[in-house]
Coordinates of C-alpha atoms (C1' of nucleotides) in Angstrom, one line a residue:
Chain A
X82 CA -13.3 70.8 31.0
X83 CA -11.3 73.0 33.3
X84 CA -13.6 72.6 36.2
X85 CA -11.0 70.7 38.1
X86 CA -9.1 73.9 38.4
X87 CA -11.7 75.4 40.6
X88 CA -11.0 73.1 43.5
X89 CA -13.8 71.9 45.7
X90 CA -14.9 74.0 48.6
X91 CA -13.8 71.4 51.1
X92 CA -10.3 72.0 49.8
X93 CA -10.3 75.5 51.1
X94 CA -8.3 74.7 54.1
X95 CA -5.3 74.2 51.8
X96 CA -5.5 77.9 50.9
X97 CA -5.3 79.3 54.3
X98 CA -3.2 78.1 57.2
X99 CA -1.6 74.9 56.4
X100 CA 0.3 73.4 59.2
X101 CA 2.5 70.3 58.8
X102 CA 0.2 68.5 61.3
X103 CA -2.8 69.2 59.1
X104 CA -1.1 68.0 56.0
X105 CA 0.0 64.8 57.7
X106 CA -3.6 64.1 59.0
X107 CA -4.8 64.7 55.5
X108 CA -2.3 62.4 54.0
X109 CA -3.3 59.6 56.4
X110 CA -7.0 60.1 55.7
X111 CA -6.3 60.0 52.0
X112 CA -4.7 56.5 52.3
X113 CA -7.9 55.1 53.7
X114 CA -10.6 56.7 51.6
X115 CA -9.7 57.0 48.0
X116 CA -10.0 54.6 45.1
X117 CA -6.4 53.6 44.3
X118 CA -5.0 55.1 41.1
X119 CA -1.3 54.9 40.4
X120 CA 0.7 56.0 37.4
X121 CA 3.9 55.5 35.6
X122 CA 5.1 58.6 33.8
X123 CA 8.0 57.9 31.4
X124 CA 9.6 60.6 29.4
X125 CA 10.0 59.6 25.7
X126 CA 13.5 60.8 25.4
X127 CA 15.5 57.6 24.8
X128 CA 15.6 53.9 24.8
X129 CA 13.2 52.1 27.2
X130 CA 14.9 51.8 30.5
X131 CA 14.8 49.0 33.1
X132 CA 14.2 51.6 35.8
X133 CA 11.0 52.6 34.1
X134 CA 9.9 48.9 34.1
X135 CA 10.9 48.7 37.8
X136 CA 8.7 51.6 38.8
X137 CA 5.9 50.4 36.6
X138 CA 6.0 46.9 38.2
X139 CA 5.5 48.2 41.7
X140 CA 2.9 50.8 40.7
X141 CA 1.0 48.0 39.0
X142 CA 1.4 45.6 41.9
X143 CA 0.1 48.2 44.3
X144 CA -2.9 49.1 42.1
X145 CA -3.8 45.5 41.6
X146 CA -3.5 44.7 45.2
X147 CA -5.9 47.5 46.1
X148 CA -8.3 46.8 43.3
X149 CA -7.3 50.1 41.6
X150 CA -5.9 51.1 38.3
X151 CA -2.5 52.0 36.9
X152 CA -2.3 54.8 34.4
X153 CA 0.5 55.3 31.8
X154 CA 1.1 59.0 31.0
X155 CA 3.7 60.2 28.6
X156 CA 5.7 63.1 30.0
X157 CA 6.7 64.9 26.8
X158 CA 6.9 68.5 27.9
X159 CA 10.5 68.6 26.7
X160 CA 9.7 69.3 23.1
X161 CA 13.3 69.3 22.0
X162 CA 14.1 65.8 23.2
X163 CA 10.8 63.9 23.1
X164 CA 10.3 61.6 20.1
X165 CA 7.4 59.5 19.0
X166 CA 9.9 56.8 18.3
X167 CA 10.9 56.6 21.9
X168 CA 7.3 56.7 23.1
X169 CA 6.4 53.7 20.9
X170 CA 9.5 51.8 22.0
X171 CA 8.7 52.4 25.7
X172 CA 5.1 51.2 25.4
X173 CA 6.3 48.2 23.3
X174 CA 9.1 47.3 25.8
X175 CA 6.8 47.5 28.8
X176 CA 4.2 45.3 27.0
X177 CA 7.0 42.8 26.2
X178 CA 7.6 42.5 29.9
X179 CA 4.0 41.8 30.5
X180 CA 3.3 45.1 32.2
X181 CA -0.2 46.4 31.5
X182 CA -1.9 49.6 32.2
X183 CA -5.6 50.4 32.5
X184 CA -5.4 53.9 30.9
X185 CA -2.8 55.3 28.5
X186 CA -2.2 57.0 25.2
X187 CA -2.7 53.7 23.3
X188 CA -5.8 52.4 25.1
X189 CA -7.5 55.6 26.2
X190 CA -9.5 56.1 29.3
X191 CA -11.8 58.5 31.0
X192 CA -9.1 60.9 32.1
X193 CA -7.3 61.5 28.8
X194 CA -5.5 62.7 27.0
X195 CA -2.5 60.7 28.3
X196 CA 0.2 62.7 26.6
X197 CA 1.2 65.8 28.5
X198 CA 1.8 67.8 25.3
X199 CA -1.9 67.4 24.6
X200 CA -2.9 68.8 28.0
X201 CA -1.2 72.1 27.4
X202 CA -4.4 74.0 28.0
X203 CA -4.8 72.6 31.5
X204 CA -1.3 73.3 32.4
X205 CA -1.4 76.9 31.1
X206 CA -4.7 77.5 32.9
X207 CA -3.1 76.3 36.2
X208 CA -0.2 78.6 35.6
X209 CA -2.5 81.4 34.9
X210 CA -4.3 80.7 38.1
X211 CA -1.1 80.7 40.1
X212 CA -0.1 83.9 38.5
X213 CA -3.5 85.5 39.5
X214 CA -3.2 84.2 43.0
X215 CA 0.2 85.7 43.3
X216 CA 1.9 82.3 43.8
X217 CA 3.9 82.6 40.6
X218 CA 5.6 85.4 38.7
X219 CA 7.2 86.1 35.3
X220 CA 11.0 86.0 35.1
X221 CA 12.9 87.7 32.3
X222 CA 16.4 86.7 33.3
X223 CA 18.6 85.5 30.5
X224 CA 20.2 82.0 30.6
X225 CA 23.5 83.8 30.7
X226 CA 22.6 85.7 33.9
X227 CA 21.3 82.6 35.5
X228 CA 24.4 80.7 34.6
X229 CA 26.6 83.4 36.1
X230 CA 24.5 83.5 39.2
X231 CA 24.7 79.8 39.6
X232 CA 28.5 79.8 39.2
X233 CA 28.9 82.6 41.7
X234 CA 26.7 80.8 44.3
X235 CA 28.7 77.6 43.8
X236 CA 31.9 79.5 44.2
X237 CA 30.5 81.0 47.5
X238 CA 29.6 77.5 48.5
X239 CA 25.9 78.3 48.5
X240 CA 23.0 76.2 47.3
X241 CA 22.4 77.3 43.7
X242 CA 19.0 79.0 43.8
X243 CA 17.2 81.8 41.9
X244 CA 17.8 85.1 43.6
X245 CA 14.3 86.5 43.1
X246 CA 15.6 89.2 40.8
X247 CA 12.4 89.5 38.8
X248 CA 10.2 89.4 41.8
X249 CA 10.8 93.1 42.3
X250 CA 9.7 94.1 38.8
X251 CA 6.8 96.4 38.8
X252 CA 3.6 95.7 36.8
X253 CA 4.6 98.4 34.3
X254 CA 8.1 97.0 33.8
X255 CA 6.6 93.6 33.2
X256 CA 4.1 94.9 30.8
X257 CA 6.8 96.8 29.0
X258 CA 9.1 93.8 28.7
X259 CA 6.2 91.7 27.4
X260 CA 5.2 94.3 24.9
X261 CA 8.8 94.3 23.6
X262 CA 8.4 90.6 23.2
X263 CA 11.2 89.7 25.6
X264 CA 11.1 86.0 26.3
X265 CA 10.2 85.0 29.9
X266 CA 9.5 82.0 32.1
X267 CA 7.2 81.6 35.0
X268 CA 8.5 80.7 38.4
X269 CA 6.7 79.6 41.5
X270 CA 7.0 81.6 44.7
X271 CA 8.5 79.6 47.5
X272 CA 8.3 80.6 51.2
X273 CA 11.5 82.2 52.4
X274 CA 11.1 80.8 55.9
X275 CA 10.2 77.6 57.6
X276 CA 10.2 74.0 56.4
X277 CA 8.1 71.8 54.3
X278 CA 7.0 68.6 56.0
X279 CA 5.5 65.8 54.0
X280 CA 4.8 62.2 54.6
X281 CA 6.4 59.5 52.7
X282 CA 4.7 56.1 52.9
X283 CA 7.9 54.3 53.4
X284 CA 10.0 56.8 55.3
X285 CA 7.6 58.7 57.5
X286 CA 8.0 62.4 57.9
X287 CA 10.4 64.2 55.6
X288 CA 11.4 67.7 56.5
X289 CA 13.1 70.1 54.1
X290 CA 13.8 73.8 54.7
X291 CA 12.1 76.0 52.2
X292 CA 15.4 77.8 51.9
X293 CA 16.6 74.7 50.0
X294 CA 13.9 75.0 47.5
X295 CA 14.4 77.0 44.3
X296 CA 11.9 79.3 42.7
X297 CA 11.3 76.5 40.2
X298 CA 10.4 77.4 36.7
X299 CA 6.9 76.0 36.1
X300 CA 6.5 77.3 32.5
X301 CA 9.3 77.5 30.0
X302 CA 9.8 80.3 27.5
X303 CA 8.3 78.0 24.9
X304 CA 5.0 78.0 26.8
X305 CA 5.4 74.4 27.9
X306 CA 5.1 73.5 31.5
X307 CA 8.0 71.8 33.3
X308 CA 7.7 68.4 34.9
X309 CA 6.9 69.9 38.3
X310 CA 3.8 71.8 37.3
X311 CA 2.6 69.3 34.7
X312 CA 2.8 66.3 37.0
X313 CA 0.9 68.0 39.7
X314 CA -1.8 69.2 37.4
X315 CA -2.1 65.9 35.6
X316 CA -2.0 63.8 38.8
X317 CA -4.7 65.9 40.2
X318 CA -6.9 65.8 37.1
X319 CA -6.3 62.1 36.7
X320 CA -7.2 61.5 40.3
X321 CA -3.9 59.8 41.1
X322 CA -4.2 58.6 44.7
X323 CA -0.6 57.3 45.2
X324 CA 2.5 58.7 43.6
X325 CA 5.0 55.8 43.6
X326 CA 8.2 57.0 42.1
X327 CA 12.0 56.9 42.4
X328 CA 13.9 58.2 45.4
X329 CA 15.5 60.9 43.1
X330 CA 12.3 62.8 43.4
X331 CA 12.3 63.3 47.2
X332 CA 14.2 66.5 47.1
X333 CA 11.7 68.1 44.7
X334 CA 8.6 66.9 46.5
X335 CA 8.3 70.1 48.5
X336 CA 7.7 71.9 45.2
X337 CA 4.9 69.5 44.3
X338 CA 3.4 69.7 47.8
X339 CA 3.5 73.5 47.6
X340 CA 1.8 73.5 44.2
X341 CA -1.0 71.3 45.5
X342 CA -1.4 73.7 48.3
X343 CA -1.4 76.8 46.2
X344 CA -3.9 75.3 43.8
X345 CA -6.1 74.3 46.7
X346 CA -5.8 70.6 45.8
X347 CA -5.4 67.6 48.0
X348 CA -2.0 66.0 47.5
X349 CA -1.6 62.3 46.7
X350 CA 0.2 59.9 49.0
X351 CA 3.9 59.8 48.2
X352 CA 6.0 56.7 48.2
X353 CA 9.6 56.9 47.1
X354 CA 11.2 53.7 46.0
X355 CA 14.9 53.0 46.0
X356 CA 16.9 53.4 42.8
X357 CA 18.4 50.5 41.0
X358 CA 22.2 50.7 41.2
X359 CA 25.3 49.8 39.2
X360 CA 27.8 47.4 40.8
X361 CA 29.6 50.5 42.1
X362 CA 26.4 51.6 43.8
X363 CA 25.8 54.6 41.7
X364 CA 22.4 55.1 40.1
X365 CA 21.9 52.5 37.3
X366 CA 23.4 54.0 34.1
X367 CA 24.0 52.7 30.7
X368 CA 27.7 53.6 30.8
X369 CA 28.2 50.9 33.4
X370 CA 25.5 48.4 32.9
X371 CA 23.0 47.5 30.1
X372 CA 20.0 49.5 31.1
X373 CA 17.9 49.1 27.9
X374 CA 15.0 46.7 28.3
X375 CA 15.6 45.6 24.7
X376 CA 19.1 44.6 25.6
X377 CA 17.7 41.8 27.8
X378 CA 15.2 40.8 25.2
X379 CA 17.8 40.7 22.5
X380 CA 20.3 38.9 24.7
X381 CA 17.7 36.1 25.2
X382 CA 16.2 36.8 28.6
X383 CA 12.6 35.8 29.2
X384 CA 10.3 38.7 30.0
X385 CA 8.7 36.9 32.9
X386 CA 12.1 36.1 34.5
X387 CA 13.1 39.7 34.0
X388 CA 10.0 41.0 35.7
X389 CA 10.4 38.4 38.5
X390 CA 13.9 39.6 39.0
X391 CA 12.9 43.2 39.2
X392 CA 10.3 42.2 41.7
X393 CA 13.0 40.8 44.0
X394 CA 15.0 44.1 43.9
X395 CA 14.0 45.7 47.2
X396 CA 11.1 43.3 47.8
X397 CA 10.5 39.9 49.2
X398 CA 7.2 38.0 49.2
X399 CA 6.1 37.2 52.8
X400 CA 7.1 33.5 52.3
X401 CA 10.4 34.5 50.7
X402 CA 9.6 32.6 47.5
X403 CA 11.9 33.6 44.8
X404 CA 10.1 32.4 41.7
X405 CA 6.8 34.3 41.3
X406 CA 4.6 35.9 38.7
X407 CA 3.3 39.4 38.4
X408 CA -0.1 38.1 39.7
X409 CA 1.5 36.4 42.7
X410 CA 3.4 39.6 43.5
X411 CA 0.3 41.7 43.2
X412 CA -1.8 39.4 45.3
X413 CA 0.4 39.7 48.4
X414 CA 2.0 43.0 47.7
X415 CA 2.6 45.1 50.7
X416 CA 4.4 48.3 49.9
X417 CA 5.7 48.7 53.4
X418 CA 7.8 45.6 52.8
X419 CA 9.9 47.5 50.3
X420 CA 13.5 47.7 51.6
X421 CA 15.1 51.1 51.2
X422 CA 18.7 50.4 50.4
X423 CA 19.4 50.8 46.7
X424 CA 19.7 47.3 45.2
X425 CA 22.5 46.5 42.8
X426 CA 21.3 45.1 39.6
X427 CA 23.1 41.8 39.4
X428 CA 23.1 40.2 36.0
X429 CA 24.5 36.9 37.3
X430 CA 21.5 36.4 39.6
X431 CA 19.2 37.4 36.8
X432 CA 20.8 34.7 34.6
X433 CA 20.4 32.1 37.3
X434 CA 16.7 33.0 37.6
X435 CA 16.2 33.0 33.9
X436 CA 17.7 29.5 33.8
X437 CA 15.3 28.3 36.4
X438 CA 12.4 29.5 34.2
X439 CA 13.7 27.3 31.4
X440 CA 14.1 24.3 33.7
X441 CA 11.0 24.7 35.9
X442 CA 8.5 27.1 34.6
X443 CA 8.1 26.4 30.9
X444 CA 8.0 23.2 28.9
X445 CA 10.7 22.2 26.5
X446 CA 8.3 22.7 23.6
X447 CA 7.6 26.2 24.8
X448 CA 11.3 26.9 25.1
X449 CA 11.6 25.9 21.4
X450 CA 8.8 28.3 20.5
X451 CA 10.5 31.1 22.5
X452 CA 13.8 30.4 20.7
X453 CA 12.1 30.5 17.3
X454 CA 10.2 33.7 18.2
X455 CA 13.5 35.2 19.3
X456 CA 16.1 34.7 16.6
X457 CA 15.8 31.2 15.2
X458 CA 13.3 32.1 12.6
X459 CA 13.1 32.4 8.9
X460 CA 13.0 36.2 8.9
X461 CA 16.1 36.5 10.9
X462 CA 17.9 33.8 9.1
X463 CA 17.1 35.4 5.8
X464 CA 18.6 38.7 6.9
X465 CA 21.8 36.9 7.8
X466 CA 21.8 34.7 4.7
X467 CA 22.2 37.8 2.6
X468 CA 25.6 38.3 4.2
X469 CA 26.6 34.7 4.7
X470 CA 25.7 33.2 1.3
X471 CA 28.9 34.3 -0.6
X472 CA 30.9 32.8 2.2
X473 CA 29.2 29.4 2.3
X474 CA 30.6 26.2 1.0
X475 CA 28.3 24.0 3.0
X476 CA 25.2 24.6 5.1
X477 CA 27.3 23.8 8.1
X478 CA 29.3 26.9 7.6
X479 CA 26.3 29.1 8.4
X480 CA 26.3 28.8 12.1
X481 CA 30.0 29.3 12.8
X482 CA 29.9 32.4 10.6
X483 CA 26.9 33.9 12.2
X484 CA 27.3 32.7 15.8
X485 CA 28.1 36.1 17.1
X486 CA 24.7 37.3 16.0
X487 CA 23.1 34.8 18.4
X488 CA 25.4 35.3 21.4
X489 CA 25.0 37.8 24.2
X490 CA 28.7 38.6 23.6
X491 CA 31.5 36.8 21.8
X492 CA 34.7 35.6 23.4
X493 CA 38.2 36.6 22.2
X494 CA 41.6 37.4 23.6
X495 CA 42.6 40.9 24.5
X496 CA 45.8 40.6 22.5
X497 CA 43.8 39.8 19.4
X498 CA 41.7 42.9 20.0
X499 CA 44.9 45.0 20.1
X500 CA 46.7 43.2 17.2
X501 CA 49.6 45.1 15.9
X502 CA 48.4 48.5 17.0
X503 CA 48.9 50.3 20.3
X504 CA 46.5 49.2 23.0
X505 CA 45.9 52.8 24.0
X506 CA 45.1 53.7 20.5
X507 CA 42.6 51.0 20.3
X508 CA 41.0 52.2 23.5
X509 CA 40.9 55.7 22.0
X510 CA 39.2 54.5 18.8
X511 CA 36.6 52.4 20.7
X512 CA 35.7 55.4 22.9
X513 CA 35.3 57.8 20.0
X514 CA 33.2 55.3 18.2
X515 CA 31.0 54.9 21.3
X516 CA 30.4 58.6 21.4
X517 CA 29.9 58.8 17.6
X518 CA 27.4 56.0 17.7
X519 CA 25.3 57.9 20.2
X520 CA 24.5 60.3 17.5
X521 CA 22.9 57.8 15.3
X522 CA 19.2 58.3 14.9
X523 CA 18.3 55.2 13.0
X524 CA 20.5 52.2 13.7
X525 CA 20.9 50.9 10.2
X526 CA 23.7 49.9 7.9
X527 CA 24.0 53.2 6.1
X528 CA 24.3 55.4 9.2
X529 CA 26.7 52.9 10.8
X530 CA 28.8 53.0 7.7
X531 CA 28.9 56.8 7.6
X532 CA 30.0 56.9 11.2
X533 CA 33.0 54.7 10.6
X534 CA 33.8 56.3 7.2
X535 CA 33.8 59.7 8.9
X536 CA 36.0 58.4 11.7
X537 CA 38.5 56.9 9.2
X538 CA 38.8 60.3 7.5
X539 CA 39.1 62.2 10.8
X540 CA 41.7 59.8 12.1
X541 CA 43.5 59.6 8.7
X542 CA 43.3 55.9 8.7
X543 CA 42.4 53.3 6.1
X544 CA 38.8 52.1 6.9
X545 CA 40.2 48.6 6.9
X546 CA 42.7 49.3 9.6
X547 CA 40.3 51.3 11.7
X548 CA 37.7 48.5 11.6
X549 CA 40.0 45.7 12.6
X550 CA 39.5 46.0 16.4
X551 CA 35.8 46.5 15.9
X552 CA 35.5 43.2 14.2
X553 CA 36.9 41.6 17.3
X554 CA 34.7 43.6 19.6
X555 CA 31.6 42.8 17.7
X556 CA 32.2 39.3 16.3
X557 CA 35.1 38.0 18.4
X558 CA 37.1 37.4 15.2
X559 CA 39.1 39.2 12.6
X560 CA 37.2 37.3 9.9
X561 CA 33.5 37.7 10.0
X562 CA 30.4 38.8 8.2
X563 CA 30.3 42.5 7.2
X564 CA 30.6 44.6 10.3
X565 CA 28.0 47.2 9.7
X566 CA 25.3 44.7 8.7
X567 CA 26.2 42.6 11.7
X568 CA 25.9 45.6 14.0
X569 CA 22.6 46.6 12.4
X570 CA 21.2 43.1 13.0
X571 CA 22.5 43.1 16.6
X572 CA 20.8 46.4 17.3
X573 CA 22.2 49.3 19.3
X574 CA 21.9 47.7 22.8
X575 CA 23.9 44.6 22.1
X576 CA 26.4 46.4 19.9
X577 CA 27.2 49.1 22.4
X578 CA 27.7 46.6 25.2
X579 CA 30.2 44.8 23.1
X580 CA 32.2 47.9 22.5
X581 CA 32.1 48.5 26.3
X582 CA 33.3 45.0 27.0
X583 CA 36.2 45.6 24.6
X584 CA 37.1 48.8 26.4
X585 CA 36.9 47.0 29.8
X586 CA 39.2 44.2 28.6
X587 CA 41.7 46.8 27.6
X588 CA 41.5 48.6 30.9
X589 CA 41.9 45.3 32.7
X590 CA 45.0 44.7 30.7
X591 CA 46.2 48.1 31.9
X592 CA 45.8 49.8 28.6
X593 CA 42.5 51.5 29.2
X594 CA 41.8 55.2 29.5
X595 CA 42.6 56.8 32.8
X596 CA 40.3 59.4 34.2
X597 CA 42.7 62.1 33.0
X598 CA 43.1 60.5 29.6
X599 CA 39.4 60.3 29.2
X600 CA 39.0 63.9 30.0
X601 CA 41.6 65.0 27.5
X602 CA 40.2 62.7 24.9
X603 CA 36.7 64.2 25.5
X604 CA 38.2 67.6 24.9
X605 CA 40.0 66.5 21.8
X606 CA 36.8 64.8 20.6
X607 CA 34.7 67.9 21.1
X608 CA 36.9 70.0 19.1
X609 CA 37.3 67.5 16.3
X610 CA 33.9 65.8 16.1
X611 CA 31.6 68.2 17.9
X612 CA 29.6 68.0 21.0
X613 CA 28.7 64.7 22.6
X614 CA 25.2 63.5 22.9
X615 CA 23.7 61.5 25.7
Chain B
rG758 C1' 29.6 72.7 48.9
rU759 C1' 24.4 72.6 50.8
rC760 C1' 20.2 69.7 51.8
rC761 C1' 17.7 65.0 51.8
rC762 C1' 17.5 59.6 51.9
rG763 C1' 19.9 55.2 53.1
rU764 C1' 23.4 51.4 55.7
rU765 C1' 22.4 43.0 57.9
rC766 C1' 27.3 38.0 54.4
rG767 C1' 31.0 40.1 47.9
rU768 C1' 25.4 40.5 45.8
rC769 C1' 19.7 40.1 46.6
rU770 C1' 17.4 39.8 51.2
rA771 C1' 14.5 37.6 56.1
rG772 C1' 14.4 39.4 61.0
rC773 C1' 13.4 45.7 62.8
rC774 C1' 7.2 48.4 63.3
rA775 C1' 5.0 45.2 68.7
rG776 C1' 13.7 44.4 72.0
rG777 C1' 15.0 38.0 74.4
rU778 C1' 16.2 31.9 68.8
rC779 C1' 23.9 29.5 67.4
rA780 C1' 21.2 36.4 62.8
rG781 C1' 17.7 32.5 58.4
rG782 C1' 17.3 31.9 52.9
rA783 C1' 19.0 32.8 47.7
rC784 C1' 23.0 34.2 44.0
rA785 C1' 28.3 34.0 43.6
rC786 C1' 32.5 31.4 45.4
rC787 C1' 34.9 26.8 47.6
rG788 C1' 34.6 21.4 48.7
rG789 C1' 31.9 16.6 48.1
rG790 C1' 28.2 13.3 45.7
rU791 C1' 25.0 11.7 41.3
rU792 C1' 25.9 12.0 35.9
rU793 C1' 30.2 8.8 29.7
rU794 C1' 31.9 15.2 29.6
rC795 C1' 29.5 19.7 30.9
rA796 C1' 25.3 21.6 32.9
rU797 C1' 21.2 20.2 36.0
rC798 C1' 20.2 18.0 40.8
rC799 C1' 21.7 16.8 46.0
rC800 C1' 25.0 17.5 50.4
rG801 C1' 28.5 20.5 53.0
rG802 C1' 31.5 25.1 53.7
rC803 C1' 32.9 30.3 53.5
rA804 C1' 30.7 34.9 54.8
rA805 C1' 27.1 40.2 57.6
rC806 C1' 24.0 43.4 61.9
rA807 C1' 29.1 50.3 59.4
rG808 C1' 31.4 52.5 64.2
rG809 C1' 30.6 54.8 68.9
rG810 C1' 27.4 56.3 72.8
rG811 C1' 22.8 55.8 75.3
rU812 C1' 17.8 53.4 77.1
rU813 C1' 17.1 48.3 79.1
rC814 C1' 18.0 42.6 83.1
rG815 C1' 18.6 42.1 77.7
rA816 C1' 19.5 45.9 71.3
rA817 C1' 20.4 43.9 64.4
rU818 C1' 15.6 45.7 66.5
rC819 C1' 14.3 51.9 70.2
rC820 C1' 17.1 57.0 70.7
rC821 C1' 21.5 60.2 69.6
rC822 C1' 26.2 61.2 67.3
rU823 C1' 30.0 59.9 63.7
rA824 C1' 31.5 57.5 59.3
rC825 C1' 30.5 55.8 54.6
rG826 C1' 27.3 55.3 50.3
rG827 C1' 23.5 57.4 47.2
rG828 C1' 20.3 61.2 45.4
rA829 C1' 18.9 66.3 44.5
rC830 C1' 20.5 71.2 43.6
rG831 C1' 18.6 72.5 34.8
rC832 C1' 13.9 76.9 30.5
rC833 C1' 15.6 67.5 31.7
rA834 C1' 12.3 64.2 33.6

RNA sequence: GUCCCGUUCGUCUAGCCAGGUCAGGACACCGGGUUUUCAUCCCGGCAACAGGGGUUCGAAUCCCCUACGGGACGCCA
């Protein structure tokens, strides 16, 4: 099973002299010769993200174009944050979009298992081998020492980097510490001199000084590998030919190239795609933009329009067609056509495209079916009916009462949101709620209720008074169906965006939180409510 | 702060690799037409090669510098 670790004899050249030129030649030859296998490697630590879908789309298109396969691998080496819940959601969300993989934890394949936590043996064997070859070493430094070191380096305007403290430990000292049961991590050795040159399919040669590269931890004290080690070991074992991933990885690619070299393996071809951006050009983040795939599903977007839109972020078909399917994209896909400037995710254009799908791509009957599968179905109506029934006099009261549960977001006036309270105070409460809601594990009525009840106590307010602005934020009215049930039905993605919209309305009215105000609120929040999550 | 990556209309982009068209299309916006309203649809308009230097008869395109933007610098991925 661990035969892959041996490295084939023709890979020897990687162990000895390893000039940049050689590496580049090898990269080129690799492009021509190998069966194409790409992968998408999400970490199951949160809600399914559009960035994941974006990368998956181009990995799939590339694989399809070249008659290859795309693999889905779950990167769950962070035991503290990974959840099965998140894993299931990611798979489900990608499938909703119509993205399919040839091998993965759900459908199996020849190169399994497809969950990194189940490949621990391989990772540890690779670490062991690096240790034996002298390419890696144990480090006993405490987090406190590392923290102090980092602070000092930042203060001295140096690049934060491990100082090699444990490199000088003798064999006896190491043994002694291990016998005492001192926790340790394993770090990779990085050349002190020279530069790493690697080839990026889209950018050509990239050169980074080894001085810039940290002695990266490859195995944590819990015995789990870090991303850097695990992704190299798994990509090699799964025979990944092309690593197509986000630009954020460029600066750690030297670590990966070095690991391939030290293990005597041939590296894959690297292609770093641009990152999706917020309207302010920063990396797409949920604080500024809906980033959850489920947001778009729940707000009534069509999966094929969504995928089509992602396909036009950074890419144009040769004939500049703007409506196209995954199949059409894959047929003509040319990775070199990717443009490298980070595209801003523009919901207005997505909406226009989605509208075109209704008008041109699917029949009116089909639209009716989509609508019914979405929210106009018995199951969903029944859930709402439980809340609406006591408030109904005629059937026609139902839709006005529940309209906000079918909208992307309701409309209301900022002054109504503020009401008789202070605008700044409303901002404050909305922000605290936003943070508190991050802590919810299961988005249901009970947990939502307890968040707000807790808040009322902390703020020494009547629940009724606390909730008033939230009724507006969520339903657009002071009179509505019960708040917690409504939020539960809307789901976390839609609900959170509504709170953010309310916050934005206040700041547009000049009553939002300033940067300073936000900072002090955060401090106050931490001391009263505890640490923030997310 | 250090390093890396990037930069064509407000936004998504074509053109760049193989220098030579009024720098093309789409969204948004503005105006007009069709439509009982609105939307759709059609027509028109606005609007960009970040700046500077070089190479060249000729530069959005090739080279260099600057500026700006982004990313990375975790026992996260």
